PDB file of C-alpha atoms and ligand atoms in Angstrom:
ATOM      1  CA  MET A  25      39.450-124.995-123.989  1.00 40.00           C
ATOM      2  CA  THR A  26      39.013-126.152-120.379  1.00 39.00           C
ATOM      3  CA  TRP A  27      34.891-125.106-119.512  1.00 39.00           C
ATOM      4  CA  PRO A  28      35.997-123.932-115.693  1.00 37.00           C
ATOM      5  CA  SER A  29      34.432-126.132-113.337  1.00 36.00           C
ATOM      6  CA  THR A  30      33.402-122.768-111.159  1.00 36.00           C
ATOM      7  CA  GLN A  31      29.890-122.526-111.099  1.00 39.00           C
ATOM      8  CA  SER A  32      28.289-120.688-113.693  1.00 43.00           C
ATOM      9  CA  ILE A  33      26.510-117.416-113.567  1.00 54.00           C
ATOM     10  CA  CYS A  34      23.641-118.326-115.278  1.00 58.00           C
ATOM     11  CA  THR A  35      20.922-118.572-113.586  1.00 48.00           C
ATOM     12  CA  SER A  36      17.187-116.537-113.958  1.00 44.00           C
ATOM     13  CA  ARG A  37      17.176-114.229-116.854  1.00 49.00           C
ATOM     14  CA  SER A  38      15.311-112.162-114.993  1.00 49.00           C
ATOM     15  CA  ASP A  39      18.704-111.671-114.226  1.00 57.00           C
ATOM     16  CA  ALA A  40      20.092-111.224-117.344  1.00 68.00           C
ATOM     17  CA  ALA A  41      18.471-108.315-118.155  1.00 67.00           C
ATOM     18  CA  THR A  42      19.621-104.587-117.608  1.00 64.00           C
ATOM     19  CA  SER A  43      18.137-103.334-114.655  1.00 56.00           C
ATOM     20  CA  GLN A  44      16.151-100.736-117.892  1.00 62.00           C
ATOM     21  CA  GLY A  45      14.706-103.969-118.460  1.00 74.00           C
ATOM     22  CA  VAL A  46      16.864-103.813-121.747  1.00 86.00           C
ATOM     23  CA  LYS A  47      17.452-108.310-122.912  1.00 92.00           C
ATOM     24  CA  ARG A  48      20.628-109.013-123.277  1.00 95.00           C
ATOM     25  CA  ILE A  49      21.768-111.491-125.908  1.00 97.00           C
ATOM     26  CA  LEU A  50      24.772-112.483-126.990  1.00 97.00           C
ATOM     27  CA  LEU A  51      26.036-113.431-130.512  1.00 98.00           C
ATOM     28  CA  ILE A  52      28.979-116.177-131.669  1.00 98.00           C
ATOM     29  CA  GLU A  53      29.492-115.572-135.663  1.00 97.00           C
ATOM     30  CA  ASP A  54      32.781-115.570-137.006  1.00 97.00           C
ATOM     31  CA  ASP A  55      30.976-114.363-140.264  1.00 96.00           C
ATOM     32  CA  ASN A  56      31.649-110.419-139.888  1.00 96.00           C
ATOM     33  CA  ASP A  57      29.679-108.971-142.615  1.00 95.00           C
ATOM     34  CA  ILE A  58      26.020-111.347-140.988  1.00 94.00           C
ATOM     35  CA  ALA A  59      27.302-110.378-137.189  1.00 96.00           C
ATOM     36  CA  ALA A  60      27.626-106.500-138.093  1.00 97.00           C
ATOM     37  CA  LEU A  61      23.934-106.579-139.763  1.00 95.00           C
ATOM     38  CA  LEU A  62      22.710-108.981-136.379  1.00 96.00           C
ATOM     39  CA  LEU A  63      23.856-106.912-134.276  1.00 96.00           C
ATOM     40  CA  ARG A  64      22.389-103.371-135.453  1.00 97.00           C
ATOM     41  CA  HIS A  65      18.557-104.652-136.139  1.00 96.00           C
ATOM     42  CA  LEU A  66      19.047-106.244-133.017  1.00 96.00           C
ATOM     43  CA  THR A  67      19.673-103.580-131.317  1.00 96.00           C
ATOM     44  CA  ASP A  68      17.554-100.975-132.822  1.00 95.00           C
ATOM     45  CA  SER A  69      14.407-103.879-132.656  1.00 93.00           C
ATOM     46  CA  GLY A  70      15.764-102.818-128.372  1.00 93.00           C
ATOM     47  CA  SER A  71      18.160-105.634-127.539  1.00 95.00           C
ATOM     48  CA  GLN A  72      21.574-104.870-126.187  1.00 96.00           C
ATOM     49  CA  VAL A  73      24.119-107.080-128.147  1.00 97.00           C
ATOM     50  CA  GLU A  74      27.740-108.147-127.650  1.00 97.00           C
ATOM     51  CA  HIS A  75      29.073-109.847-129.838  1.00 98.00           C
ATOM     52  CA  VAL A  76      32.887-112.910-129.730  1.00 98.00           C
ATOM     53  CA  ALA A  77      33.476-115.230-133.259  1.00 98.00           C
ATOM     54  CA  SER A  78      34.827-117.820-131.201  1.00 98.00           C
ATOM     55  CA  GLY A  79      32.803-120.328-129.610  1.00 97.00           C
ATOM     56  CA  GLU A  80      36.231-120.064-126.605  1.00 97.00           C
ATOM     57  CA  SER A  81      35.389-116.577-126.553  1.00 97.00           C
ATOM     58  CA  GLY A  82      31.195-117.240-126.521  1.00 97.00           C
ATOM     59  CA  LEU A  83      32.145-119.581-123.560  1.00 96.00           C
ATOM     60  CA  ALA A  84      33.907-117.450-121.313  1.00 95.00           C
ATOM     61  CA  ARG A  85      31.393-114.811-121.629  1.00 95.00           C
ATOM     62  CA  ILE A  86      28.722-116.954-120.660  1.00 93.00           C
ATOM     63  CA  GLU A  87      30.445-118.279-117.791  1.00 90.00           C
ATOM     64  CA  ALA A  88      31.463-113.965-116.687  1.00 89.00           C
ATOM     65  CA  GLU A  89      28.157-112.778-117.142  1.00 89.00           C
ATOM     66  CA  SER A  90      23.931-112.368-118.009  1.00 88.00           C
ATOM     67  CA  TRP A  91      22.328-113.394-120.709  1.00 92.00           C
ATOM     68  CA  SER A  92      18.361-113.843-121.938  1.00 93.00           C
ATOM     69  CA  LEU A  93      19.568-115.342-124.771  1.00 96.00           C
ATOM     70  CA  VAL A  94      22.583-117.117-127.258  1.00 97.00           C
ATOM     71  CA  ILE A  95      22.831-116.272-131.451  1.00 97.00           C
ATOM     72  CA  LEU A  96      24.766-119.477-132.770  1.00 97.00           C
ATOM     73  CA  ASP A  97      26.692-120.144-134.894  1.00 95.00           C
ATOM     74  CA  LEU A  98      27.165-123.492-136.160  1.00 93.00           C
ATOM     75  CA  GLY A  99      30.096-123.178-138.185  1.00 93.00           C
ATOM     76  CA  LEU A 100      32.976-121.575-135.881  1.00 95.00           C
ATOM     77  CA  PRO A 101      36.616-121.517-135.870  1.00 94.00           C
ATOM     78  CA  GLY A 102      37.996-123.634-132.841  1.00 94.00           C
ATOM     79  CA  ILE A 103      34.511-125.713-131.142  1.00 95.00           C
ATOM     80  CA  ASP A 104      32.354-126.719-133.361  1.00 94.00           C
ATOM     81  CA  GLY A 105      28.774-124.719-133.350  1.00 94.00           C
ATOM     82  CA  ILE A 106      27.304-127.591-132.262  1.00 93.00           C
ATOM     83  CA  GLU A 107      30.240-129.258-128.928  1.00 94.00           C
ATOM     84  CA  VAL A 108      29.773-124.768-127.755  1.00 96.00           C
ATOM     85  CA  ALA A 109      25.457-126.349-127.136  1.00 94.00           C
ATOM     86  CA  ALA A 110      26.025-128.989-126.164  1.00 92.00           C
ATOM     87  CA  LYS A 111      27.863-127.347-122.471  1.00 93.00           C
ATOM     88  CA  ILE A 112      26.077-124.449-122.717  1.00 93.00           C
ATOM     89  CA  ARG A 113      22.801-127.118-122.391  1.00 88.00           C
ATOM     90  CA  GLN A 114      25.133-128.611-120.151  1.00 86.00           C
ATOM     91  CA  THR A 115      25.778-125.290-117.481  1.00 85.00           C
ATOM     92  CA  CYS A 116      22.542-123.325-117.683  1.00 85.00           C
ATOM     93  CA  PRO A 117      20.045-125.650-118.655  1.00 79.00           C
ATOM     94  CA  SER A 118      17.609-122.580-119.142  1.00 82.00           C
ATOM     95  CA  LEU A 119      19.461-120.180-121.128  1.00 90.00           C
ATOM     96  CA  PRO A 120      17.387-119.907-125.130  1.00 93.00           C
ATOM     97  CA  ILE A 121      19.499-120.662-127.667  1.00 95.00           C
ATOM     98  CA  MET A 122      19.074-119.511-131.464  1.00 95.00           C
ATOM     99  CA  VAL A 123      20.584-121.843-133.952  1.00 94.00           C
ATOM    100  CA  VAL A 124      21.664-120.382-136.589  1.00 93.00           C
ATOM    101  CA  THR A 125      23.074-121.567-139.440  1.00 90.00           C
ATOM    102  CA  ALA A 126      23.886-122.622-143.332  1.00 88.00           C
ATOM    103  CA  ARG A 127      23.268-126.447-142.207  1.00 86.00           C
ATOM    104  CA  GLY A 128      19.864-126.515-143.509  1.00 82.00           C
ATOM    105  CA  SER A 129      19.508-130.561-144.261  1.00 87.00           C
ATOM    106  CA  GLU A 130      17.170-132.342-141.733  1.00 85.00           C
ATOM    107  CA  SER A 131      19.628-134.449-140.060  1.00 87.00           C
ATOM    108  CA  GLU A 132      21.967-131.203-139.018  1.00 85.00           C
ATOM    109  CA  ARG A 133      18.588-129.497-137.804  1.00 83.00           C
ATOM    110  CA  VAL A 134      17.952-132.466-136.174  1.00 84.00           C
ATOM    111  CA  SER A 135      21.491-132.923-133.750  1.00 85.00           C
ATOM    112  CA  GLY A 136      21.196-128.669-134.103  1.00 83.00           C
ATOM    113  CA  LEU A 137      18.056-129.021-131.941  1.00 84.00           C
ATOM    114  CA  ASP A 138      19.152-132.002-130.354  1.00 84.00           C
ATOM    115  CA  ALA A 139      22.391-130.598-128.772  1.00 83.00           C
ATOM    116  CA  GLY A 140      20.528-128.256-126.940  1.00 84.00           C
ATOM    117  CA  ALA A 141      18.996-125.196-129.796  1.00 88.00           C
ATOM    118  CA  ASP A 142      15.080-123.811-128.980  1.00 88.00           C
ATOM    119  CA  ASP A 143      15.095-122.900-132.357  1.00 90.00           C
ATOM    120  CA  TYR A 144      16.905-122.875-135.747  1.00 90.00           C
ATOM    121  CA  VAL A 145      17.368-120.291-138.700  1.00 91.00           C
ATOM    122  CA  ILE A 146      18.780-121.374-141.999  1.00 91.00           C
ATOM    123  CA  LYS A 147      21.485-118.986-143.550  1.00 90.00           C
ATOM    124  CA  PRO A 148      20.162-117.278-145.794  1.00 90.00           C
ATOM    125  CA  PHE A 149      17.070-115.424-143.930  1.00 90.00           C
ATOM    126  CA  SER A 150      14.430-112.686-143.472  1.00 92.00           C
ATOM    127  CA  MET A 151      16.342-110.415-140.633  1.00 92.00           C
ATOM    128  CA  LEU A 152      12.863-109.503-139.819  1.00 91.00           C
ATOM    129  CA  GLU A 153      12.518-113.098-139.798  1.00 91.00           C
ATOM    130  CA  LEU A 154      14.988-113.910-137.206  1.00 94.00           C
ATOM    131  CA  VAL A 155      14.072-110.946-135.128  1.00 94.00           C
ATOM    132  CA  ALA A 156      10.239-111.476-134.784  1.00 91.00           C
ATOM    133  CA  ARG A 157      12.057-115.180-134.002  1.00 92.00           C
ATOM    134  CA  VAL A 158      14.223-113.553-131.032  1.00 94.00           C
ATOM    135  CA  ARG A 159      10.507-111.418-130.339  1.00 92.00           C
ATOM    136  CA  ALA A 160       9.618-114.635-130.211  1.00 89.00           C
ATOM    137  CA  ILE A 161      11.159-116.086-127.762  1.00 91.00           C
ATOM    138  CA  PHE A 162      11.516-113.255-125.236  1.00 91.00           C
ATOM    139  CA  ARG A 163       7.923-113.400-124.991  1.00 87.00           C
ATOM    140  CA  ARG A 164       7.264-116.787-123.528  1.00 85.00           C
ATOM    141  CA  LEU A 165      10.314-115.384-121.466  1.00 84.00           C
ATOM    142  CA  ASP A 166       8.327-112.505-119.659  1.00 84.00           C
ATOM    143  CA  PHE A 167       5.320-115.443-119.747  1.00 79.00           C
ATOM    144  CA  GLN A 168       7.269-117.519-117.388  1.00 77.00           C
ATOM    145  CA  GLU A 169       8.845-114.942-115.305  1.00 75.00           C
ATOM    146  CA  ALA A 170       6.314-113.402-114.898  1.00 73.00           C
ATOM    147  CA  GLN A 171       4.078-116.506-113.261  1.00 72.00           C
ATOM    148  CA  GLU A 172       8.037-117.223-111.586  1.00 68.00           C
ATOM    149  CA  GLY A 173       7.608-113.469-110.267  1.00 66.00           C
ATOM    150  CA  ASN A 174       4.335-114.545-108.183  1.00 71.00           C
ATOM    151  CA  ARG A 175       6.307-116.306-105.805  1.00 78.00           C
ATOM    152  CA  ALA A 176       9.228-114.210-106.122  1.00 80.00           C
ATOM    153  CA  LEU A 177      10.266-111.447-103.786  1.00 84.00           C
ATOM    154  CA  ILE A 178      13.233-108.323-105.550  1.00 85.00           C
ATOM    155  CA  ALA A 179      14.858-105.181-104.533  1.00 85.00           C
ATOM    156  CA  GLY A 180      17.881-104.068-107.217  1.00 85.00           C
ATOM    157  CA  ASP A 181      19.578-107.172-107.215  1.00 87.00           C
ATOM    158  CA  LEU A 182      18.291-109.270-104.740  1.00 90.00           C
ATOM    159  CA  LYS A 183      16.183-112.473-106.060  1.00 90.00           C
ATOM    160  CA  LEU A 184      14.153-114.298-103.666  1.00 91.00           C
ATOM    161  CA  ASP A 185      12.205-116.921-104.361  1.00 88.00           C
ATOM    162  CA  THR A 186      10.299-117.658-101.429  1.00 83.00           C
ATOM    163  CA  GLN A 187       9.333-120.995-102.213  1.00 79.00           C
ATOM    164  CA  THR A 188      12.784-123.378-103.132  1.00 83.00           C
ATOM    165  CA  HIS A 189      14.290-120.080-100.356  1.00 85.00           C
ATOM    166  CA  ALA A 190      17.008-120.163-103.374  1.00 88.00           C
ATOM    167  CA  VAL A 191      18.676-116.491-102.841  1.00 92.00           C
ATOM    168  CA  HIS A 192      20.971-115.426-106.140  1.00 91.00           C
ATOM    169  CA  ILE A 193      21.953-112.082-105.840  1.00 91.00           C
ATOM    170  CA  ASN A 194      23.612-109.876-109.337  1.00 84.00           C
ATOM    171  CA  GLY A 195      22.885-113.501-110.458  1.00 79.00           C
ATOM    172  CA  LYS A 196      24.899-115.388-108.011  1.00 86.00           C
ATOM    173  CA  ASN A 197      23.375-117.747-106.057  1.00 90.00           C
ATOM    174  CA  ILE A 198      23.910-117.537-102.024  1.00 91.00           C
ATOM    175  CA  ALA A 199      23.025-120.216 -99.270  1.00 91.00           C
ATOM    176  CA  LEU A 200      21.213-118.859 -96.165  1.00 90.00           C
ATOM    177  CA  THR A 201      19.520-120.753 -93.384  1.00 90.00           C
ATOM    178  CA  THR A 202      16.377-120.846 -92.563  1.00 87.00           C
ATOM    179  CA  ARG A 203      16.598-117.237 -90.533  1.00 88.00           C
ATOM    180  CA  GLU A 204      18.877-116.062 -92.514  1.00 93.00           C
ATOM    181  CA  PHE A 205      16.158-116.310 -95.033  1.00 92.00           C
ATOM    182  CA  GLY A 206      13.244-115.027 -92.905  1.00 92.00           C
ATOM    183  CA  LEU A 207      15.267-111.639 -92.000  1.00 94.00           C
ATOM    184  CA  LEU A 208      16.624-111.334 -95.628  1.00 95.00           C
ATOM    185  CA  ALA A 209      12.707-111.405 -96.745  1.00 93.00           C
ATOM    186  CA  GLU A 210      11.554-109.526 -94.149  1.00 92.00           C
ATOM    187  CA  PHE A 211      13.742-106.406 -95.630  1.00 94.00           C
ATOM    188  CA  VAL A 212      12.953-107.557 -99.497  1.00 92.00           C
ATOM    189  CA  ALA A 213       9.646-107.447 -99.266  1.00 88.00           C
ATOM    190  CA  HIS A 214       9.478-103.865 -97.008  1.00 89.00           C
ATOM    191  CA  PRO A 215      12.562-101.991 -98.629  1.00 87.00           C
ATOM    192  CA  GLY A 216      13.434 -98.707 -96.840  1.00 90.00           C
ATOM    193  CA  LYS A 217      11.635 -99.654 -93.498  1.00 93.00           C
ATOM    194  CA  VAL A 218      13.547 -99.501 -91.109  1.00 95.00           C
ATOM    195  CA  PHE A 219      12.689-102.474 -88.819  1.00 95.00           C
ATOM    196  CA  ARG A 220      13.366-102.775 -84.632  1.00 93.00           C
ATOM    197  CA  ARG A 221      15.428-105.323 -83.833  1.00 92.00           C
ATOM    198  CA  GLY A 222      12.202-106.254 -81.495  1.00 89.00           C
ATOM    199  CA  GLU A 223       9.261-105.955 -84.525  1.00 89.00           C
ATOM    200  CA  LEU A 224      12.560-108.616 -86.436  1.00 91.00           C
ATOM    201  CA  LEU A 225      12.383-111.201 -84.015  1.00 88.00           C
ATOM    202  CA  GLU A 226       8.735-111.278 -83.955  1.00 85.00           C
ATOM    203  CA  ARG A 227       8.443-111.493 -87.103  1.00 86.00           C
ATOM    204  CA  VAL A 228      11.353-113.690 -88.406  1.00 88.00           C
ATOM    205  CA  TRP A 229      11.094-115.854 -84.393  1.00 84.00           C
ATOM    206  CA  GLY A 230       8.232-115.170 -83.037  1.00 78.00           C
ATOM    207  CA  THR A 231       9.252-113.389 -80.400  1.00 70.00           C
ATOM    208  CA  GLN A 232       9.554-110.677 -78.781  1.00 64.00           C
ATOM    209  CA  TYR A 233      11.420-111.032 -76.039  1.00 65.00           C
ATOM    210  CA  GLU A 234      13.758-108.501 -75.225  1.00 63.00           C
ATOM    211  CA  GLY A 235      16.527-110.455 -73.904  1.00 68.00           C
ATOM    212  CA  TYR A 236      17.516-112.271 -77.698  1.00 76.00           C
ATOM    213  CA  HIS A 237      17.820-108.621 -79.479  1.00 80.00           C
ATOM    214  CA  HIS A 238      21.444-110.320 -79.846  1.00 85.00           C
ATOM    215  CA  THR A 239      20.007-112.782 -81.730  1.00 88.00           C
ATOM    216  CA  VAL A 240      19.141-110.083 -83.933  1.00 91.00           C
ATOM    217  CA  ASN A 241      23.205-108.434 -84.102  1.00 93.00           C
ATOM    218  CA  THR A 242      24.304-112.042 -84.603  1.00 93.00           C
ATOM    219  CA  HIS A 243      22.266-112.663 -87.553  1.00 94.00           C
ATOM    220  CA  ILE A 244      22.536-109.961 -89.064  1.00 96.00           C
ATOM    221  CA  ASN A 245      25.987-109.713 -88.826  1.00 95.00           C
ATOM    222  CA  ARG A 246      25.991-113.131 -89.768  1.00 95.00           C
ATOM    223  CA  LEU A 247      23.626-112.576 -93.098  1.00 96.00           C
ATOM    224  CA  ARG A 248      26.178-109.480 -94.073  1.00 96.00           C
ATOM    225  CA  THR A 249      29.744-112.033 -94.352  1.00 95.00           C
ATOM    226  CA  LYS A 250      27.100-113.325 -97.252  1.00 95.00           C
ATOM    227  CA  ILE A 251      25.444-111.525 -99.088  1.00 94.00           C
ATOM    228  CA  GLU A 252      27.865-108.024 -98.582  1.00 93.00           C
ATOM    229  CA  LEU A 253      30.898-107.770-100.654  1.00 91.00           C
ATOM    230  CA  ASP A 254      32.567-106.221 -97.827  1.00 93.00           C
ATOM    231  CA  PRO A 255      30.432-106.377 -93.964  1.00 93.00           C
ATOM    232  CA  HIS A 256      31.769-103.579 -92.466  1.00 92.00           C
ATOM    233  CA  SER A 257      30.596-101.674 -94.455  1.00 94.00           C
ATOM    234  CA  PRO A 258      26.736-102.718 -95.798  1.00 94.00           C
ATOM    235  CA  GLN A 259      25.450-101.807 -99.338  1.00 92.00           C
ATOM    236  CA  TYR A 260      22.009-103.406 -98.604  1.00 94.00           C
ATOM    237  CA  ILE A 261      21.612-103.869 -95.099  1.00 95.00           C
ATOM    238  CA  GLN A 262      22.153-101.078 -92.637  1.00 95.00           C
ATOM    239  CA  THR A 263      22.639 -99.527 -89.329  1.00 95.00           C
ATOM    240  CA  VAL A 264      19.885 -97.021 -88.603  1.00 95.00           C
ATOM    241  CA  TRP A 265      21.609 -96.282 -85.340  1.00 93.00           C
ATOM    242  CA  GLY A 266      19.262 -96.448 -81.852  1.00 91.00           C
ATOM    243  CA  VAL A 267      17.005 -97.983 -84.365  1.00 92.00           C
ATOM    244  CA  GLY A 268      17.418-100.914 -85.710  1.00 94.00           C
ATOM    245  CA  TYR A 269      17.718-102.105 -89.621  1.00 96.00           C
ATOM    246  CA  LYS A 270      17.357-101.245 -93.121  1.00 96.00           C
ATOM    247  CA  LEU A 271      17.082-102.219 -96.044  1.00 94.00           C
ATOM    248  CA  LYS A 272      19.292 -99.618 -99.028  1.00 89.00           C
ATOM    249  CA  SER A 273      17.319 -98.341-101.013  1.00 77.00           C
TER     250      SER A 273
HETATM  251 CA1  LIG B  26      30.374-119.676-139.268  1.00 87.22          CA
END
């Protein structure tokens, strides 16, 4: 298959969790019996699991949506699991991969880990052990996220990194200018608060000069074209008539 050249949606790990914080696992496994068993145990342990039976469909699902973890069989029809792991690594460097395979020799394990697997489980395996290993990966993710969270501003599906000025909406990267980022950061830090234009000028531009209020409008409009699906019917930054703007909370 041709690996899509468009930018992948794989981004930060918290974006991969559902709004209830449930982790999303993509299972790439061509053995339906094993897949059914894994599906049941992982779902029982509180994850949301989707199963595909080939590397091609797995890569397509990774391209289309955000995931917390990929569980990958190596012996697959079509593209081999090792190649799938390498492709995931190229596109989604931080997406954890757990290889689950019958290929248990030392050299095979090494090539799996070299291809980018974070963990390696040999078939036949104990379901309890596998679920425990998945939990261990999620604990590591939660820890990393908690550390990153200290510098992140989050409101709904908007996520801003105050150090790098990276903006993610639903896992999609959005490029903003410094002023646009400053405005959005004010809204995200105070969801639901109604800002007067003068207040935004003071906070983002550091001035209160009345004549510049149209500058705020211009920047809000530009920001909307970047973050809103339909800038004429904004879902994030809403106009409060006669007052100013607020982030829909
Ligand atoms: Ca297989």
